Amino acid sequence: MSDKEHSTTMERILQEIATVSRRIEGMDASITSLTLETKSMRSDIAGFQSRVTGLEQRMGSLEAQATASQDRDQDLLYLRSKLTDMEDRSRRDNIRLLGILENEEGTDMQAFLSSTLSKLTSLDCDPPLEFQRAHRVGPKRSDKSSRPRTVICMPATA
């Protein structure tokens, strides 16, 4: 091989080495860019994991609150049923009196009923009849000719 051929071959080899070197430098830049993107993605993933952990904790807290709310709702339903039962039982003892003229009782309906009922029924009660409560039902009527309102009373228990 002559010097000229040898020199040409060497130039080609050097050109190819330069081309490969440029390609490697481009690949190095791409690898560096990919490395930075990978680090950024890892950081994003860590942030997402942190958010997911926070959301899981909040969800657990909300589930606990929902359970407590359901327990309170059940307690409330139970208490409502007990209250309804108590109201129904207390109404069983009520006495409804019809036909007692308006304002006949004066200012004390209980005293009026104690004295009037013992006279009307000819009961000789000792002690006299007592009432836990006594009142008229409904709003006062403005029409004087209409029926008197019903009186509801509950005798005192012995």
Coordinates of N, CA and C in Angstrom, one line a residue:
M1 N 0.8 -1.2 0.0 CA 0.0 0.0 0.0 C 0.9 1.2 0.0
S2 N 0.5 2.1 -0.8 CA 1.4 3.3 -1.0 C 1.0 4.3 0.1
D3 N 1.9 5.3 0.1 CA 1.7 6.3 1.2 C 0.5 7.1 0.9
K4 N 0.2 7.3 -0.4 CA -1.0 8.1 -0.7 C -2.2 7.3 -0.3
E5 N -2.3 6.1 -0.6 CA -3.4 5.3 -0.3 C -3.6 5.2 1.2
H6 N -2.4 5.0 1.9 CA -2.4 4.9 3.3 C -2.9 6.2 3.9
S7 N -2.6 7.3 3.4 CA -3.0 8.6 3.8 C -4.5 8.8 3.6
T8 N -5.0 8.4 2.5 CA -6.4 8.5 2.2 C -7.2 7.6 3.1
T9 N -6.8 6.4 3.4 CA -7.5 5.5 4.3 C -7.5 6.1 5.7
M10 N -6.4 6.7 6.1 CA -6.3 7.3 7.4 C -7.3 8.5 7.5
E11 N -7.4 9.3 6.5 CA -8.3 10.4 6.5 C -9.8 9.9 6.6
R12 N -10.1 8.9 5.9 CA -11.4 8.3 6.0 C -11.7 7.8 7.4
I13 N -10.8 7.1 7.9 CA -10.9 6.6 9.3 C -11.1 7.7 10.3
L14 N -10.3 8.8 10.1 CA -10.4 9.9 11.0 C -11.8 10.6 10.9
Q15 N -12.3 10.7 9.6 CA -13.6 11.3 9.4 C -14.7 10.5 10.0
E16 N -14.6 9.2 9.9 CA -15.5 8.3 10.5 C -15.5 8.4 12.0
I17 N -14.3 8.5 12.6 CA -14.1 8.6 14.0 C -14.8 9.9 14.5
A18 N -14.6 11.0 13.7 CA -15.2 12.3 14.0 C -16.7 12.2 14.0
T19 N -17.2 11.5 12.9 CA -18.7 11.4 12.8 C -19.2 10.6 14.0
V20 N -18.6 9.5 14.3 CA -19.0 8.7 15.5 C -18.9 9.5 16.7
S21 N -17.8 10.3 16.9 CA -17.6 11.1 18.1 C -18.8 12.1 18.2
R22 N -19.1 12.7 17.1 CA -20.3 13.7 17.1 C -21.6 13.0 17.5
R23 N -21.8 11.8 17.0 CA -23.0 11.0 17.3 C -23.0 10.7 18.8
I24 N -21.8 10.3 19.3 CA -21.7 10.0 20.8 C -22.0 11.2 21.6
E25 N -21.5 12.4 21.2 CA -21.7 13.6 21.9 C -23.2 13.9 21.9
G26 N -23.9 13.7 20.8 CA -25.3 13.9 20.7 C -26.1 13.0 21.6
M27 N -25.6 11.7 21.6 CA -26.2 10.7 22.5 C -26.0 11.1 24.0
D28 N -24.8 11.6 24.3 CA -24.5 12.0 25.7 C -25.5 13.1 26.1
A29 N -25.7 14.1 25.2 CA -26.7 15.1 25.5 C -28.1 14.6 25.7
S30 N -28.5 13.6 24.9 CA -29.8 13.0 25.0 C -29.9 12.2 26.3
I31 N -28.8 11.5 26.6 CA -28.8 10.7 27.9 C -28.9 11.7 29.1
T32 N -28.2 12.8 29.0 CA -28.2 13.8 30.1 C -29.6 14.3 30.2
S33 N -30.2 14.6 29.1 CA -31.6 15.1 29.1 C -32.6 14.1 29.6
L34 N -32.4 12.8 29.2 CA -33.3 11.8 29.7 C -33.1 11.6 31.2
T35 N -31.8 11.7 31.7 CA -31.5 11.6 33.1 C -32.3 12.6 33.9
L36 N -32.2 13.9 33.4 CA -32.9 15.0 34.0 C -34.4 14.8 34.0
E37 N -35.0 14.3 32.9 CA -36.4 14.0 32.8 C -36.8 12.9 33.8
T38 N -35.9 11.9 33.9 CA -36.2 10.8 34.8 C -36.2 11.3 36.3
K39 N -35.2 12.1 36.6 CA -35.2 12.7 38.0 C -36.5 13.5 38.2
S40 N -36.9 14.3 37.2 CA -38.1 15.1 37.4 C -39.3 14.2 37.5
M41 N -39.4 13.1 36.8 CA -40.5 12.2 36.9 C -40.5 11.5 38.2
R42 N -39.3 11.1 38.7 CA -39.3 10.5 40.1 C -39.8 11.5 41.1
S43 N -39.4 12.8 41.0 CA -39.9 13.8 41.9 C -41.4 13.9 41.8
D44 N -41.9 13.9 40.6 CA -43.4 14.0 40.4 C -44.1 12.8 41.1
I45 N -43.5 11.6 40.8 CA -44.1 10.4 41.4 C -44.1 10.4 42.9
A46 N -43.0 10.9 43.5 CA -42.9 11.0 44.9 C -44.0 12.0 45.4
G47 N -44.2 13.1 44.7 CA -45.2 14.1 45.1 C -46.6 13.4 45.0
F48 N -46.8 12.7 43.9 CA -48.1 12.0 43.8 C -48.3 11.0 44.9
Q49 N -47.3 10.2 45.3 CA -47.4 9.3 46.3 C -47.7 9.9 47.6
S50 N -47.1 11.1 47.9 CA -47.4 11.9 49.1 C -48.8 12.3 49.1
R51 N -49.3 12.8 48.0 CA -50.7 13.2 47.9 C -51.7 12.0 48.1
V52 N -51.3 10.9 47.5 CA -52.2 9.7 47.7 C -52.2 9.3 49.1
T53 N -51.1 9.3 49.8 CA -51.0 9.0 51.2 C -51.9 9.9 52.0
G54 N -51.8 11.2 51.7 CA -52.7 12.2 52.4 C -54.1 11.9 52.1
L55 N -54.5 11.6 50.9 CA -55.9 11.3 50.5 C -56.4 10.1 51.2
E56 N -55.5 9.1 51.3 CA -55.9 7.8 52.0 C -56.2 8.1 53.5
Q57 N -55.3 9.0 54.1 CA -55.6 9.3 55.5 C -56.9 10.1 55.7
R58 N -57.1 11.1 54.8 CA -58.4 11.8 54.8 C -59.6 10.9 54.6
M59 N -59.4 10.0 53.7 CA -60.5 9.0 53.4 C -60.8 8.2 54.6
G60 N -59.8 7.7 55.3 CA -60.0 6.9 56.5 C -60.7 7.8 57.6
S61 N -60.3 9.0 57.7 CA -61.0 9.9 58.7 C -62.4 10.1 58.3
L62 N -62.7 10.3 57.0 CA -64.1 10.5 56.6 C -64.9 9.2 56.8
E63 N -64.3 8.0 56.6 CA -65.0 6.8 56.8 C -65.4 6.6 58.3
A64 N -64.4 7.0 59.2 CA -64.7 7.0 60.6 C -65.8 7.9 61.0
Q65 N -65.8 9.1 60.4 CA -66.9 10.1 60.7 C -68.2 9.6 60.2
A66 N -68.2 8.9 59.0 CA -69.5 8.4 58.5 C -70.0 7.3 59.4
T67 N -69.1 6.4 59.9 CA -69.6 5.4 60.8 C -70.2 6.0 62.1
A68 N -69.5 7.0 62.6 CA -70.0 7.7 63.8 C -71.3 8.4 63.5
S69 N -71.5 8.9 62.3 CA -72.7 9.6 62.0 C -73.9 8.5 61.9
Q70 N -73.6 7.4 61.3 CA -74.6 6.3 61.2 C -75.0 5.9 62.6
D71 N -74.0 5.8 63.5 CA -74.3 5.4 64.9 C -75.3 6.5 65.6
R72 N -74.9 7.7 65.3 CA -75.8 8.8 65.9 C -77.2 8.8 65.3
D73 N -77.2 8.5 63.9 CA -78.6 8.4 63.3 C -79.4 7.3 63.9
Q74 N -78.8 6.1 64.2 CA -79.5 5.0 64.8 C -79.9 5.4 66.2
D75 N -79.1 6.1 67.0 CA -79.4 6.5 68.3 C -80.6 7.5 68.2
L76 N -80.6 8.4 67.2 CA -81.6 9.4 67.1 C -83.0 8.7 66.7
L77 N -82.9 7.7 65.8 CA -84.1 7.0 65.5 C -84.7 6.3 66.7
Y78 N -83.8 5.7 67.5 CA -84.2 5.0 68.8 C -84.9 6.0 69.7
L79 N -84.2 7.1 69.9 CA -84.8 8.2 70.8 C -86.1 8.7 70.3
R80 N -86.2 8.9 69.0 CA -87.5 9.3 68.5 C -88.6 8.3 68.7
S81 N -88.3 7.0 68.6 CA -89.3 6.0 68.8 C -89.7 6.0 70.3
K82 N -88.7 6.2 71.2 CA -89.0 6.2 72.6 C -89.9 7.4 73.0
L83 N -89.5 8.6 72.4 CA -90.3 9.8 72.6 C -91.8 9.6 72.1
T84 N -91.9 9.1 71.0 CA -93.3 8.8 70.4 C -94.0 7.9 71.4
D85 N -93.4 6.8 71.8 CA -94.0 5.9 72.8 C -94.4 6.6 74.1
M86 N -93.5 7.5 74.6 CA -93.8 8.2 75.8 C -95.0 9.2 75.6
E87 N -95.0 9.9 74.5 CA -96.1 10.8 74.2 C -97.4 10.0 74.1
D88 N -97.4 8.9 73.4 CA -98.6 8.1 73.3 C -99.1 7.6 74.7
R89 N -98.2 7.1 75.5 CA -98.5 6.6 76.8 C -99.1 7.7 77.7
S90 N -98.5 8.9 77.6 CA -99.0 10.0 78.4 C -100.4 10.5 77.9
R91 N -100.7 10.4 76.7 CA -102.0 10.8 76.1 C -103.1 9.8 76.5
R92 N -102.7 8.6 76.9 CA -103.7 7.6 77.2 C -104.5 8.0 78.5
D93 N -103.8 8.7 79.3 CA -104.4 9.2 80.6 C -105.2 10.5 80.4
N94 N -105.2 11.1 79.3 CA -105.9 12.3 79.1 C -107.4 12.1 79.1
I95 N -108.1 13.1 79.7 CA -109.6 13.1 79.7 C -110.0 14.3 78.8
R96 N -110.9 14.1 77.9 CA -111.5 15.1 77.0 C -112.8 15.5 77.6
L97 N -113.0 16.8 77.9 CA -114.3 17.3 78.4 C -114.9 18.2 77.3
L98 N -116.1 18.0 77.0 CA -116.8 18.8 76.0 C -118.0 19.6 76.6
G99 N -118.2 20.7 76.1 CA -119.4 21.5 76.5 C -119.1 22.4 77.7
I100 N -117.9 22.6 78.2 CA -117.7 23.5 79.3 C -117.6 24.9 78.6
L101 N -118.4 25.8 79.0 CA -118.5 27.1 78.4 C -117.1 27.9 78.5
E102 N -116.9 28.7 77.5 CA -115.6 29.5 77.5 C -115.6 30.4 78.7
N103 N -114.5 30.6 79.3 CA -114.2 31.5 80.4 C -114.9 31.1 81.7
E104 N -115.6 30.0 81.7 CA -116.3 29.5 82.9 C -115.2 29.2 84.0
E105 N -114.1 28.7 83.6 CA -113.0 28.3 84.5 C -112.3 29.4 85.2
G106 N -112.4 30.6 84.7 CA -111.7 31.7 85.4 C -110.2 31.6 85.0
T107 N -109.4 31.8 86.0 CA -107.9 31.9 85.7 C -107.2 30.5 86.0
D108 N -107.9 29.6 86.7 CA -107.3 28.4 87.1 C -108.1 27.2 86.7
M109 N -107.8 26.6 85.5 CA -108.5 25.5 85.0 C -108.5 24.3 85.9
Q110 N -107.3 24.0 86.5 CA -107.2 22.8 87.4 C -108.1 22.9 88.6
A111 N -108.1 24.1 89.2 CA -108.9 24.2 90.4 C -110.4 24.2 90.0
F112 N -110.8 24.8 88.9 CA -112.1 24.7 88.4 C -112.6 23.2 88.2
L113 N -111.7 22.5 87.5 CA -112.1 21.1 87.3 C -112.2 20.3 88.5
S114 N -111.3 20.5 89.5 CA -111.3 19.7 90.8 C -112.6 20.0 91.5
S115 N -113.1 21.2 91.5 CA -114.3 21.5 92.3 C -115.5 21.0 91.4
T116 N -115.5 21.3 90.1 CA -116.7 21.0 89.3 C -116.9 19.5 89.1
L117 N -115.9 18.8 88.9 CA -116.0 17.3 88.6 C -116.5 16.6 89.9
S118 N -116.0 17.0 91.0 CA -116.4 16.3 92.3 C -117.9 16.6 92.5
K119 N -118.4 17.8 92.1 CA -119.8 18.2 92.3 C -120.7 17.4 91.3
L120 N -120.2 17.4 90.0 CA -121.0 16.7 89.0 C -121.1 15.2 89.1
T121 N -120.1 14.6 89.6 CA -120.0 13.2 89.7 C -120.4 12.7 91.1
S122 N -120.7 13.5 92.0 CA -121.0 13.2 93.4 C -119.9 12.3 94.0
L123 N -118.7 12.6 93.6 CA -117.6 11.9 94.2 C -117.2 12.6 95.5
D124 N -117.0 11.9 96.5 CA -116.5 12.5 97.8 C -115.0 12.1 97.9
C125 N -114.2 12.9 97.3 CA -112.7 12.6 97.2 C -112.0 13.3 98.3
D126 N -111.2 12.5 99.0 CA -110.3 13.1 100.0 C -108.9 12.5 99.8
P127 N -108.0 13.2 99.4 CA -107.9 14.6 99.0 C -108.7 14.8 97.7
P128 N -109.0 16.1 97.4 CA -109.8 16.4 96.2 C -109.0 16.0 95.0
L129 N -109.7 15.9 93.9 CA -109.1 15.5 92.6 C -108.1 16.6 92.2
E130 N -106.9 16.1 91.7 CA -105.9 17.0 91.3 C -105.5 16.6 89.9
F131 N -105.0 17.6 89.1 CA -104.7 17.4 87.7 C -103.2 17.9 87.5
Q132 N -102.5 17.1 86.7 CA -101.2 17.5 86.3 C -101.2 18.7 85.4
R133 N -102.2 18.6 84.5 CA -102.4 19.8 83.6 C -103.8 19.8 83.1
A134 N -104.2 20.9 82.7 CA -105.6 21.1 82.1 C -105.6 22.3 81.2
H135 N -106.1 22.2 80.1 CA -106.1 23.3 79.1 C -107.2 23.1 78.0
R136 N -107.5 24.2 77.4 CA -108.4 24.1 76.2 C -107.6 23.8 75.0
V137 N -108.2 23.2 74.0 CA -107.5 22.9 72.7 C -107.9 23.9 71.7
G138 N -106.9 24.3 70.9 CA -107.1 25.2 69.8 C -107.1 26.7 70.2
P139 N -107.2 27.5 69.1 CA -107.2 29.0 69.4 C -108.6 29.4 69.8
K140 N -108.6 30.5 70.6 CA -109.8 31.1 71.1 C -110.7 31.5 69.9
R141 N -112.0 31.1 70.0 CA -112.9 31.5 68.9 C -113.5 32.8 69.1
S142 N -113.6 33.6 68.0 CA -114.1 34.9 68.1 C -115.6 34.9 68.1
D143 N -116.2 33.9 67.5 CA -117.7 33.8 67.3 C -118.3 33.3 68.6
K144 N -119.0 34.1 69.3 CA -119.6 33.7 70.6 C -120.6 32.6 70.5
S145 N -121.3 32.5 69.4 CA -122.3 31.5 69.2 C -121.8 30.1 68.9
S146 N -120.5 30.0 68.6 CA -119.9 28.6 68.3 C -119.7 27.8 69.5
R147 N -119.5 26.5 69.2 CA -119.3 25.6 70.3 C -118.0 25.9 71.1
P148 N -118.1 25.7 72.4 CA -116.8 25.9 73.2 C -115.8 24.9 72.9
R149 N -114.5 25.4 73.1 CA -113.4 24.5 72.8 C -113.3 23.3 73.8
T150 N -112.7 22.2 73.3 CA -112.6 21.0 74.2 C -111.5 21.3 75.3
V151 N -111.8 20.8 76.4 CA -110.9 20.8 77.6 C -110.2 19.5 77.7
I152 N -108.8 19.5 77.7 CA -108.0 18.3 77.9 C -107.4 18.4 79.3
C153 N -107.6 17.3 80.1 CA -106.9 17.3 81.4 C -106.3 16.0 81.7
M154 N -105.3 16.0 82.5 CA -104.6 14.7 82.9 C -104.6 14.7 84.4
P155 N -105.3 13.7 85.0 CA -105.3 13.5 86.4 C -103.9 13.3 87.0
A156 N -103.7 13.8 88.1 CA -102.4 13.5 88.8 C -102.4 12.1 89.3
T157 N -101.2 11.4 89.1 CA -101.1 10.0 89.5 C -100.9 9.9 91.0
A158 N -101.5 8.9 91.6 CA -101.4 8.7 93.0 C -100.0 8.2 93.4

